Short mmCIF file of C-alpha atoms in Angstrom, two decimals:
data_model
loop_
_atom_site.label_atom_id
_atom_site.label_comp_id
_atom_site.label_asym_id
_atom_site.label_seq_id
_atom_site.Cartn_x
_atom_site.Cartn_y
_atom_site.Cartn_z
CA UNK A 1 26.77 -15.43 29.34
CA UNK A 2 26.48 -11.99 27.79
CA UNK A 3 26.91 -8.54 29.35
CA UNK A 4 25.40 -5.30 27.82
CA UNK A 5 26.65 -2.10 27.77
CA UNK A 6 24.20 1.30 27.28
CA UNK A 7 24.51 5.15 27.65
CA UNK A 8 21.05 5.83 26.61
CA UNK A 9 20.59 8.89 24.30
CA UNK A 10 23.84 10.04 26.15
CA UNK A 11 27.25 11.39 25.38
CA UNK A 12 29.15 9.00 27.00
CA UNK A 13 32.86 8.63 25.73
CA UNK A 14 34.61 7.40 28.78
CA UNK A 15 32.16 4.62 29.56
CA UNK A 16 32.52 2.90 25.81
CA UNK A 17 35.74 3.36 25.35
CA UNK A 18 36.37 1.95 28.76
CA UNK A 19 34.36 -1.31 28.45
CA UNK A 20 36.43 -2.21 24.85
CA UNK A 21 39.46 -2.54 26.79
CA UNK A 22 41.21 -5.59 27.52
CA UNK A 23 41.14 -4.65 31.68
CA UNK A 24 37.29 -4.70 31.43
CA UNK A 25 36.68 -7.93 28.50
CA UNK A 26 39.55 -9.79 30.67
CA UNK A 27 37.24 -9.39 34.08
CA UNK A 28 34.08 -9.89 31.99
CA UNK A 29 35.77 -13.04 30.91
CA UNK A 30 36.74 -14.38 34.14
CA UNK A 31 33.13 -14.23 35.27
CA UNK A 32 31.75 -16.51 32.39
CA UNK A 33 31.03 -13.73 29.57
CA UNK A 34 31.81 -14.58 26.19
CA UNK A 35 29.79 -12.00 24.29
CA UNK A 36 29.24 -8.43 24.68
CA UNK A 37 26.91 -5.92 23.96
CA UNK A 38 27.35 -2.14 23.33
CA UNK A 39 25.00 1.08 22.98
CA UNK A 40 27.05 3.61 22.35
CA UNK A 41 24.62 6.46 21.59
CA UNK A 42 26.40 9.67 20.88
CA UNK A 43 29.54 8.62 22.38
CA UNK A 44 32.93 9.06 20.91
CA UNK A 45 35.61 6.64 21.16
CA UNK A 46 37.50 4.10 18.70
CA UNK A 47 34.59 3.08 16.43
CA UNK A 48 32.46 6.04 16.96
CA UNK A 49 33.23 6.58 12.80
CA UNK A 50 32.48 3.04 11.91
CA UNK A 51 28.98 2.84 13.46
CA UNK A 52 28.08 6.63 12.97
CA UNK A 53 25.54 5.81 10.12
CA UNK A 54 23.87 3.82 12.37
CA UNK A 55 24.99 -0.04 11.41
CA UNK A 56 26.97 -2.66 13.54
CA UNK A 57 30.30 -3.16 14.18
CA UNK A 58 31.51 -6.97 15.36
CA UNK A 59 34.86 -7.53 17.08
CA UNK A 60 36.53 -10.20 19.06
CA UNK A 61 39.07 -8.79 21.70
CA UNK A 62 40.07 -10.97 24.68
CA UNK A 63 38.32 -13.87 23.53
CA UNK A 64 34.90 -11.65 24.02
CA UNK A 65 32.79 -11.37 21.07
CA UNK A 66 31.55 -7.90 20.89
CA UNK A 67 28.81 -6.02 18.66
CA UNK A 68 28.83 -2.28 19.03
CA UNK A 69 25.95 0.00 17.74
CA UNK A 70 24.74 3.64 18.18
CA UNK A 71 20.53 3.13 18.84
CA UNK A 72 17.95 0.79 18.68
CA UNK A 73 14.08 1.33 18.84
CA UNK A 74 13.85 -0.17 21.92
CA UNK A 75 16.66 -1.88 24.64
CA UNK A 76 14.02 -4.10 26.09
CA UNK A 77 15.44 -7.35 23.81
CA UNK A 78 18.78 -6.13 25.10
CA UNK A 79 18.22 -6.36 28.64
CA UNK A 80 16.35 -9.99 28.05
CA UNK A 81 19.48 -11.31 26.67
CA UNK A 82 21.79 -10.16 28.88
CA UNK A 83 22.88 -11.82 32.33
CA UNK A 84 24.84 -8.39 33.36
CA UNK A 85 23.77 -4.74 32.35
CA UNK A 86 26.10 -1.94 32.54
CA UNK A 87 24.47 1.44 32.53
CA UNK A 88 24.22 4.86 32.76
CA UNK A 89 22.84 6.29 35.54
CA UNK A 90 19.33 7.16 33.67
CA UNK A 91 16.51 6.62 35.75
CA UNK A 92 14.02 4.65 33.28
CA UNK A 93 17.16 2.64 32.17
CA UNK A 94 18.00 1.60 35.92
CA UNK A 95 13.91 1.09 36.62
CA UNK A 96 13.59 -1.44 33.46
CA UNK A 97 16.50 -3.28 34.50
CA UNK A 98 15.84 -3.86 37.68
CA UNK A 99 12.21 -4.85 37.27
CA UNK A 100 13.78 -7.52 34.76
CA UNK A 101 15.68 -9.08 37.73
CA UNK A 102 18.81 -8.74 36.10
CA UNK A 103 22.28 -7.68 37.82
CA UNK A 104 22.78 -3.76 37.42
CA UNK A 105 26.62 -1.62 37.59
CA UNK A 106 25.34 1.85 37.34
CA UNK A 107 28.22 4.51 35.80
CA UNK A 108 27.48 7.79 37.00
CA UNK A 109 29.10 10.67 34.02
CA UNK A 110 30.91 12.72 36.43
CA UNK A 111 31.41 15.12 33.51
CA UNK A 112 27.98 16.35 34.02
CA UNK A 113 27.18 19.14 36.00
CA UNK A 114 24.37 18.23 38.02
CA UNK A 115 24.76 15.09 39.70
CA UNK A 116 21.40 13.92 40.43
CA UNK A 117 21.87 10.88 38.61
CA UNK A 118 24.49 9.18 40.94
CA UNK A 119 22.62 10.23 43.97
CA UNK A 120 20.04 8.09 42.75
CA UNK A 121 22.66 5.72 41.75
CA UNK A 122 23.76 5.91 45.26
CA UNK A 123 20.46 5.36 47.22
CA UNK A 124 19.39 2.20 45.26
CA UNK A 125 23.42 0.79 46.00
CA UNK A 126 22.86 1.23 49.84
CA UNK A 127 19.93 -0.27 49.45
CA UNK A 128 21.58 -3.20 47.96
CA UNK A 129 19.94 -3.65 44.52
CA UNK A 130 22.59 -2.53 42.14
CA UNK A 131 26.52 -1.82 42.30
CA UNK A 132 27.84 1.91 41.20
CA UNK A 133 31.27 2.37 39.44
CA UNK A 134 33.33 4.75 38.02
CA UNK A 135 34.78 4.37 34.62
CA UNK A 136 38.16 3.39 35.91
CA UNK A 137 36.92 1.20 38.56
CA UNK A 138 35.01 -1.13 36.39
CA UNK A 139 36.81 -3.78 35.69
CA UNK A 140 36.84 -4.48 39.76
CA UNK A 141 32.91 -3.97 40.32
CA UNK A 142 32.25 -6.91 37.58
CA UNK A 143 34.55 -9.13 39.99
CA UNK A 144 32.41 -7.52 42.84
CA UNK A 145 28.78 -7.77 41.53
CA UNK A 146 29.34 -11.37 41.45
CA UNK A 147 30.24 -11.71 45.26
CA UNK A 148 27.25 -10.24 46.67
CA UNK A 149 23.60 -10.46 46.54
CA UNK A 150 21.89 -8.28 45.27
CA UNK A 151 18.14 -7.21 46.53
CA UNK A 152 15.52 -7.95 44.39
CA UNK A 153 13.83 -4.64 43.65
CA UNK A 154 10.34 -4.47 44.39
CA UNK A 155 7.48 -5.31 41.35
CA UNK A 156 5.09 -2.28 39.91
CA UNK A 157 2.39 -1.62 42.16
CA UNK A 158 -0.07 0.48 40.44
CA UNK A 159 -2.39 0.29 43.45
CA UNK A 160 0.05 3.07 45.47
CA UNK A 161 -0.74 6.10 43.36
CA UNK A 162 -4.40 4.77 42.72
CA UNK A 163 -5.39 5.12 46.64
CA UNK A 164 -3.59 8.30 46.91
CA UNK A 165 -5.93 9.93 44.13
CA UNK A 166 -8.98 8.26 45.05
CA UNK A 167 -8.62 9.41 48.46
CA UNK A 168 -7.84 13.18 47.05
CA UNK A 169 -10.90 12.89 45.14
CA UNK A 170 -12.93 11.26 47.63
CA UNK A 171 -13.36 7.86 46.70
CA UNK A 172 -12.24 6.16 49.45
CA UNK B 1 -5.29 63.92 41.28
CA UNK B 2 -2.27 61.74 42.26
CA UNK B 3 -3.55 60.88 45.49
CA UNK B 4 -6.47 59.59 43.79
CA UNK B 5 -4.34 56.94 41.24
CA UNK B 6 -1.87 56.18 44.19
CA UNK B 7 -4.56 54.53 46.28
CA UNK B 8 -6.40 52.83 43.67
CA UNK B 9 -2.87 51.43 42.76
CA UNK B 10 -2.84 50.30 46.78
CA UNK B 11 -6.45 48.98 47.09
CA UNK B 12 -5.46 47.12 43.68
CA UNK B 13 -2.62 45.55 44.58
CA UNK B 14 -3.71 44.45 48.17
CA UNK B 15 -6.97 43.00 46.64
CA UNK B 16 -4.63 40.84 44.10
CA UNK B 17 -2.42 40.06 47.21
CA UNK B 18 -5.53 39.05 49.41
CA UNK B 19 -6.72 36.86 46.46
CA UNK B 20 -3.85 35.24 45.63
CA UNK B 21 -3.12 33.93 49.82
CA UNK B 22 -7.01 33.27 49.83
CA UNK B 23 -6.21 31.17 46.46
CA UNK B 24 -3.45 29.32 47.91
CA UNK B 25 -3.04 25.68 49.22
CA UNK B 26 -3.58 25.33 53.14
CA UNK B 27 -1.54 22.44 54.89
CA UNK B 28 -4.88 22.04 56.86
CA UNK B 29 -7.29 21.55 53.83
CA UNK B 30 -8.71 18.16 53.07
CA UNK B 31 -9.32 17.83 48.89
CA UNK B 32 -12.42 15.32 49.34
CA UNK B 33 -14.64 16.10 46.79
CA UNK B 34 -17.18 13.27 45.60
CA UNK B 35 -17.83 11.55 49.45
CA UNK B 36 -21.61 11.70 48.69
CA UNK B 37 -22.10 9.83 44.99
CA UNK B 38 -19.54 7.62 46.21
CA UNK B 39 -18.39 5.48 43.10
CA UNK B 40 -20.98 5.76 40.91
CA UNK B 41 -19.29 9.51 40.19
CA UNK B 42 -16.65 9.93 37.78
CA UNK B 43 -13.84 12.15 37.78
CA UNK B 44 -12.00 14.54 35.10
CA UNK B 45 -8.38 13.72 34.76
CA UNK B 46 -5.57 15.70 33.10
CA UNK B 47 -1.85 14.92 32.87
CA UNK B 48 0.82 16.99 31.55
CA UNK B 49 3.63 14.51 29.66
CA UNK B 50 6.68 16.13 29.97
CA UNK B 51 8.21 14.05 27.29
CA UNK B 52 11.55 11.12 28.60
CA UNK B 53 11.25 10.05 32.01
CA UNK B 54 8.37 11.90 33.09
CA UNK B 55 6.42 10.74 29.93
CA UNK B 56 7.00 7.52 31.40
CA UNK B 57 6.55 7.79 35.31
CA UNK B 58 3.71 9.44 34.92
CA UNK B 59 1.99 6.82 32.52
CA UNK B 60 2.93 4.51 34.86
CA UNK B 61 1.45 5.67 37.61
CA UNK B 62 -1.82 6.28 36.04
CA UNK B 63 -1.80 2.83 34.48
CA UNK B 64 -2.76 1.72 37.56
CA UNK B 65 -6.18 4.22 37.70
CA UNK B 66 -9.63 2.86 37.54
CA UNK B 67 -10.40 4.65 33.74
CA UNK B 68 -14.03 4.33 33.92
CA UNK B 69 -13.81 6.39 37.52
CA UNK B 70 -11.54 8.48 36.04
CA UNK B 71 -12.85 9.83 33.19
CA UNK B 72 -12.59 11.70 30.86
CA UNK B 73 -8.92 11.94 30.49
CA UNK B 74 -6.81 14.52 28.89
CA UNK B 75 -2.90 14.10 27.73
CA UNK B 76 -1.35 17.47 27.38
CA UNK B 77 2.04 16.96 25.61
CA UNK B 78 4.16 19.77 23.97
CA UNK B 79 4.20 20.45 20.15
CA UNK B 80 6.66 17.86 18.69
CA UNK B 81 6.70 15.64 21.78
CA UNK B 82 5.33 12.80 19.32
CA UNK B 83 6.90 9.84 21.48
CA UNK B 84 4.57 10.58 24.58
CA UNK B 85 1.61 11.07 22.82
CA UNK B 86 2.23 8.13 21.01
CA UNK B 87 2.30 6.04 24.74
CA UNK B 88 -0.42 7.38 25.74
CA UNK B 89 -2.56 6.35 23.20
CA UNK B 90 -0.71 2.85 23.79
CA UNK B 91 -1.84 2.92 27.51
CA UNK B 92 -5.12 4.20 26.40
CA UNK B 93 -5.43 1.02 24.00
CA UNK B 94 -3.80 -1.44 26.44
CA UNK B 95 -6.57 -0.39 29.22
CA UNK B 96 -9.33 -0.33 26.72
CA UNK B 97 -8.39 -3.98 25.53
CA UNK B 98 -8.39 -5.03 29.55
CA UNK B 99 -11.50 -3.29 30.04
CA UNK B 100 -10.56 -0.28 31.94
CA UNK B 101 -10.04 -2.51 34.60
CA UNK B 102 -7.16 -1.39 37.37
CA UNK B 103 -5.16 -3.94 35.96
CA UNK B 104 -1.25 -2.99 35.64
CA UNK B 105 0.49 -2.39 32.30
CA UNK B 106 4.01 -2.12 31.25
CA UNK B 107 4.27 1.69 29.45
CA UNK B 108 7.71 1.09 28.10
CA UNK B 109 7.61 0.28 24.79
CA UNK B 110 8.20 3.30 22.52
CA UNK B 111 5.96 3.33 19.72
CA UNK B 112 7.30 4.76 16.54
CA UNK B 113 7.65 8.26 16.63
CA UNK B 114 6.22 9.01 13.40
CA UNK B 115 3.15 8.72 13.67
CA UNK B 116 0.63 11.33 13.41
CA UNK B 117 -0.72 12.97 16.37
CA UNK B 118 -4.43 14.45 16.34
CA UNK B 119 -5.56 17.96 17.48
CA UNK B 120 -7.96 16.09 19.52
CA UNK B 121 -8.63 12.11 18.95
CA UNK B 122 -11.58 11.90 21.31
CA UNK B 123 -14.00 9.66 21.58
CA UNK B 124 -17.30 10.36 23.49
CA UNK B 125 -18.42 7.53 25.51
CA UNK B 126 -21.10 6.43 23.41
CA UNK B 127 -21.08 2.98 25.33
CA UNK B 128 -19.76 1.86 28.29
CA UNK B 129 -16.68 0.07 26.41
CA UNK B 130 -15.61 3.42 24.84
CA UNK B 131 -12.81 4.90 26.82
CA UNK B 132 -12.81 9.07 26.26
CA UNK B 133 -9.44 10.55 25.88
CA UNK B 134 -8.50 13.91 24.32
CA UNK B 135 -4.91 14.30 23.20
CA UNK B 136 -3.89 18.36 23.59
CA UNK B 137 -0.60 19.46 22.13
CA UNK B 138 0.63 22.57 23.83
CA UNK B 139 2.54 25.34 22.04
CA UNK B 140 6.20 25.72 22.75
CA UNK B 141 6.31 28.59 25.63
CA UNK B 142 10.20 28.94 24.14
CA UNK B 143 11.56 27.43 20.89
CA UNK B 144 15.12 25.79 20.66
CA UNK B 145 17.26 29.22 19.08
CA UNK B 146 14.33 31.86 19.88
CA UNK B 147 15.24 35.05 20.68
CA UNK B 148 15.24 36.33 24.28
CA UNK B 149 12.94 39.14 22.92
CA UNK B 150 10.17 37.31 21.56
CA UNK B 151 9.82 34.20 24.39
CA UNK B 152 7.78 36.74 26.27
CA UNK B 153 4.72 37.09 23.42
CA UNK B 154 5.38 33.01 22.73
CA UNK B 155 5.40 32.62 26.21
CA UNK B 156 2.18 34.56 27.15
CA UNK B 157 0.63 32.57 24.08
CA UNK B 158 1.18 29.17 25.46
CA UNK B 159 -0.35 30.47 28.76
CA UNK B 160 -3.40 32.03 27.61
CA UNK B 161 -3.58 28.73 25.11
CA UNK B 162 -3.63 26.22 28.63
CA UNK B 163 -6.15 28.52 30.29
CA UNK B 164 -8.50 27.67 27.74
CA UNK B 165 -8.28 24.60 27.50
CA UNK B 166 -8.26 24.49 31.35
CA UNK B 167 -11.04 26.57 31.67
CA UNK B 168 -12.72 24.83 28.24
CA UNK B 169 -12.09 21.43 30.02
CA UNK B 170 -13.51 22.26 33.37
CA UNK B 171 -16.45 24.72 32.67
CA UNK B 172 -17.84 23.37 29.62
CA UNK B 173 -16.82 19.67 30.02
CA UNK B 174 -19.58 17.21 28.54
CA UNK B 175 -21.34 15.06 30.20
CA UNK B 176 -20.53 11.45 29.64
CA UNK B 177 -23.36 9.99 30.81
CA UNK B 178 -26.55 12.11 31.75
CA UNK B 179 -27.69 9.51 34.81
CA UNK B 180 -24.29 10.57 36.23
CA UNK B 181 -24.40 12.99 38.86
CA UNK B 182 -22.95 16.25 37.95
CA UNK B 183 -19.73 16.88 38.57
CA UNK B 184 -18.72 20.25 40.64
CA UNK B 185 -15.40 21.78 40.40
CA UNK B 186 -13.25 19.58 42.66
CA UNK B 187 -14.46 16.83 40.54
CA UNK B 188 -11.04 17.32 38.28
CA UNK B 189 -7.75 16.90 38.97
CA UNK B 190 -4.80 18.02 37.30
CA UNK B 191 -1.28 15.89 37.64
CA UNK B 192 1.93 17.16 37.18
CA UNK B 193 5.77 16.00 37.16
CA UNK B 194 7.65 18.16 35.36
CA UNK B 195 9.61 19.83 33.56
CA UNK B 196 9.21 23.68 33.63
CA UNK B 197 6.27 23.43 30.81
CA UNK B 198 4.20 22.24 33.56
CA UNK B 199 4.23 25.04 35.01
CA UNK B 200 1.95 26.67 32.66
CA UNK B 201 -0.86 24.48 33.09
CA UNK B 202 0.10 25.19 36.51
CA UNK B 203 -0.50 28.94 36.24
CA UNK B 204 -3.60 28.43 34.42
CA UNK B 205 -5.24 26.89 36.89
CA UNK B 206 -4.58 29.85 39.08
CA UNK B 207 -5.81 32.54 36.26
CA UNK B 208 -9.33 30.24 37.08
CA UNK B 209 -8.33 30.29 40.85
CA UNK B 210 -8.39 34.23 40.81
CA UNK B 211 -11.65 34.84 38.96
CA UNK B 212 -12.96 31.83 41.33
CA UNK B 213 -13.81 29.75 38.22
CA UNK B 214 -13.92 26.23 38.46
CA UNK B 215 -10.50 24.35 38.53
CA UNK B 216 -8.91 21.49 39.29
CA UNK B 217 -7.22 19.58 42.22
CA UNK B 218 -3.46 19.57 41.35
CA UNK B 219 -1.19 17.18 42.30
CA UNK B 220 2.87 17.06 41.49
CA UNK B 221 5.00 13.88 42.49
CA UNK B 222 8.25 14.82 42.13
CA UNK B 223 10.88 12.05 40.12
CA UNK B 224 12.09 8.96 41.11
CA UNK B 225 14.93 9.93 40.30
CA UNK B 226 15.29 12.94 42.92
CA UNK B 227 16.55 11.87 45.89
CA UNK B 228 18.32 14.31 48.06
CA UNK B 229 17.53 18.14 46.03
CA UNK B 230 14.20 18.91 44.53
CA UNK B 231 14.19 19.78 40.33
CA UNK B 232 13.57 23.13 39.70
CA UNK B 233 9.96 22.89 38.63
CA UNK B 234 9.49 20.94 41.43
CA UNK B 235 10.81 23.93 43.57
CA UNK B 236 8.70 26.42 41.65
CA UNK B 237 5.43 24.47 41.89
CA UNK B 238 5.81 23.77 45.50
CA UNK B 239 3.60 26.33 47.01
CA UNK B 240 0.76 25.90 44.33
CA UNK B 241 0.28 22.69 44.17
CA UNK B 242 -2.53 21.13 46.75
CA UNK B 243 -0.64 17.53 47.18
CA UNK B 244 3.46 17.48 46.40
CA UNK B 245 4.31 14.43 46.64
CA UNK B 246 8.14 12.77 46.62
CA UNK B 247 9.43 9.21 46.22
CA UNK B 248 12.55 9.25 48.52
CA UNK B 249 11.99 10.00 52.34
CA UNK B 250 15.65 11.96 52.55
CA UNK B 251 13.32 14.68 50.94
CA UNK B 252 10.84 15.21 53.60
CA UNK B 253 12.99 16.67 55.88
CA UNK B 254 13.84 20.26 53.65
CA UNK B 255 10.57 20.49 51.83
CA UNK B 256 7.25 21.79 53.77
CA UNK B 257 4.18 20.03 53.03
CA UNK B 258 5.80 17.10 51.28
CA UNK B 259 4.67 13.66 51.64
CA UNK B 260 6.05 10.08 51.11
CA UNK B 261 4.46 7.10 49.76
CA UNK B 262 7.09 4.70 48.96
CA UNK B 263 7.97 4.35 44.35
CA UNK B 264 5.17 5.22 42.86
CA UNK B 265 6.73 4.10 39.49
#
């Protein structure tokens, strides 16, 4: 199984330099994983240098194989592949998981300001279709988001916003 | 002499102050504009693409429009937002290639960012299968760096640019199809999502308001991702806007006038 890792267009050191530990590859392994993917963005941590100008960097670190790179055009691919994504708290990131059916831990930054982000990170974990973590807790929500059952979150339905303009404009 | 300037100052200001409540949205007022022609009418759209996240809720909710009842359409992004102009046109194509049909599309996949962006890449609707859309890049109302001292003349440039195209786009729109009947002024609408550049369109609208030229409907759906506090544009638009809609319920209960529809996105 493999697990992804993504901060978006983010500044996210904590997060990345958190999921390289052994803590967090040790729990990863104990649920199946044996590979490991990481979008690090702008984030600064161990390898930040190694990857800066943009190429990959391959490691193997509690019998986890891990690839860690900065940006790719687009994380769709990523999310296919993986059986666990660990995210962010970005809104389109969170939406494009969870419309792929796959198992979300959402990572609020509590180093920013406004914290809009986890309350939406919040909202969707009472309603039961993702897990939220902090940084340090992570290695114990991977146990966790394998326990429970997640809600599957509900498909695109283009037809909500068309009937409340057509009635606005008197079509209906 | 004095007396004479002091109350046309008064009679000035109260006449902009009774305007601008007469201009207002009522809770009360029912938008229904085309209940006569029934479907055969069409119906101007404009969106503003705030670039990120609101580029891409707000695609997705209009992917879900009927394109040849709303029609035509115009994408206002801001200068340099090449990313969202480049999905729209990829929405634009992925609707034309299903027909315009109401049929659902996926608006996530970011097209290089690159590519050139026309002025305007319209295309009357010579035939039926001929989707119009007009791309409009807005000027920057501030640039990254710019001095506090200027943004006022950049600002008041990228206003006065929106109100004509918001005044070029609603009094002087063409006609795509003569045996359609002719549209009046509720026949547009204008939707909004943020950020703060919205705003201007926003105000542009109202510059038509004032002078009771025609304008459009506006409607503002507030993010998905705002759950318990409004954004700020959403804050600031509140009382101008004729539908604000929100995607969490927790919402309802502080803002006036709000309403709930379950995700739009």
């Amino acid at each position: 199984m493999r697990a992804f890792v993504t901060v978006g267009s983010t500044k996210f050191d904590d997060l990345v330099q958190h999921s390289l530990t052994e803590e967090v590859l040790l729990s990863l392994r104990n649920e199946g994983y044996t590979s490991l993917g990481v979008q690090c963005g702008n984030s600064n941590f161990e390898f930040a240098s190694v990857v800066a100008d943009g190429s990959e960097h391959a490691l193997e670190r509690a019998g986890v194989s891990v690839e860690v790179w900065k940006f790719k055009p687009s994380l769709e691919g990523e999310f296919d592949k993986a059986d666990l994504v660990i995210s962010h708290a970005g809104a389109g990131t969170i939406l494009d998981v969870l419309r792929k059916g796959k198992r979300l831990i959402v990572v609020p930054n509590e180093t920013l300001l406004d914290n809009h982000q986890s309350e939406l990170a919040i909202a969707l974990e009472e309603k039961g279709h993702l897990k939220s973590s902090t940084v340090t807790g992570l290695a114990q929500v991977i146990e966790d988001v394998h326990k429970v059952n997640l809600t599957p979150f509900p498909p695109f339905d283009g037809h909500k916003f068309a009937g409340i303009l057509d009635e606005t404009m008197g079509f209906l | 002499m004095e007396m004479f300037y002091l109350s046309l100052f008064l009679v000035s200001v109260t006449t902009i102050a009774l305007r601008l409540y007469a201009i207002l949205p009522r809770p009360t007022k029912r938008v229904s504009a085309i209940t006569k022609e029934g479907d055969k009418a069409t119906c101007s759209l404009s969106v503003f693409l705030g670039s990120g996240g609101h580029t891409s809720e707000l695609l997705a909710m209009i992917s879900g429009l009927d394109f040849h009842r709303y029609q035509p359409r115009i994408y206002y992004v801001s200068e340099g937002d090449t990313l969202s102009a480049n999905k729209a046109i990829a929405l634009e194509k992925s609707k034309a290639s299903a027909g315009g049909s109401t049929q659902v599309h996926e608006t996530s996949s970011p097209s290089s960012a690159t590519a050139f962006v026309p002025e305007r890449s319209s295309s009357t609707s010579e035939s039926e299968d001929v989707l119009p859309y007009t791309i409009v890049v807005i000027p920057r109302a501030r640039r990254v760096h710019q001095s506090l001292l200027t943004t006022p003349a950049t600002a008041l440039v990228s206003l006065f640019w929106c109100q004509y195209h918001v005044s070029l786009s609603s009094v002087f729109r063409p006609k795509t199809n003569p045996s359609k009947p002719t549209r009046d002024e509720a026949t547009s609408v204008l939707i909004l999502n943020g950020p703060g550049t919205c705003l201007t369109l926003c105000l542009a609208v109202y510059v038509n308001k004032f002078f009771a030229l025609p304008s459009p409907v506006i409607i503002y759906i507030e993010s998905f991702a705002r759950v318990k506090s409004l954004s700020l544009s959403g804050k600031l638009i509140r009382p101008l806007v004729d539908r604000f809609i929100v995607q969490w319920p927790q919402l309802l209960q502080d803002v006036k006038m709000a309403e709930y529809h379950g995700w739009l996105v």
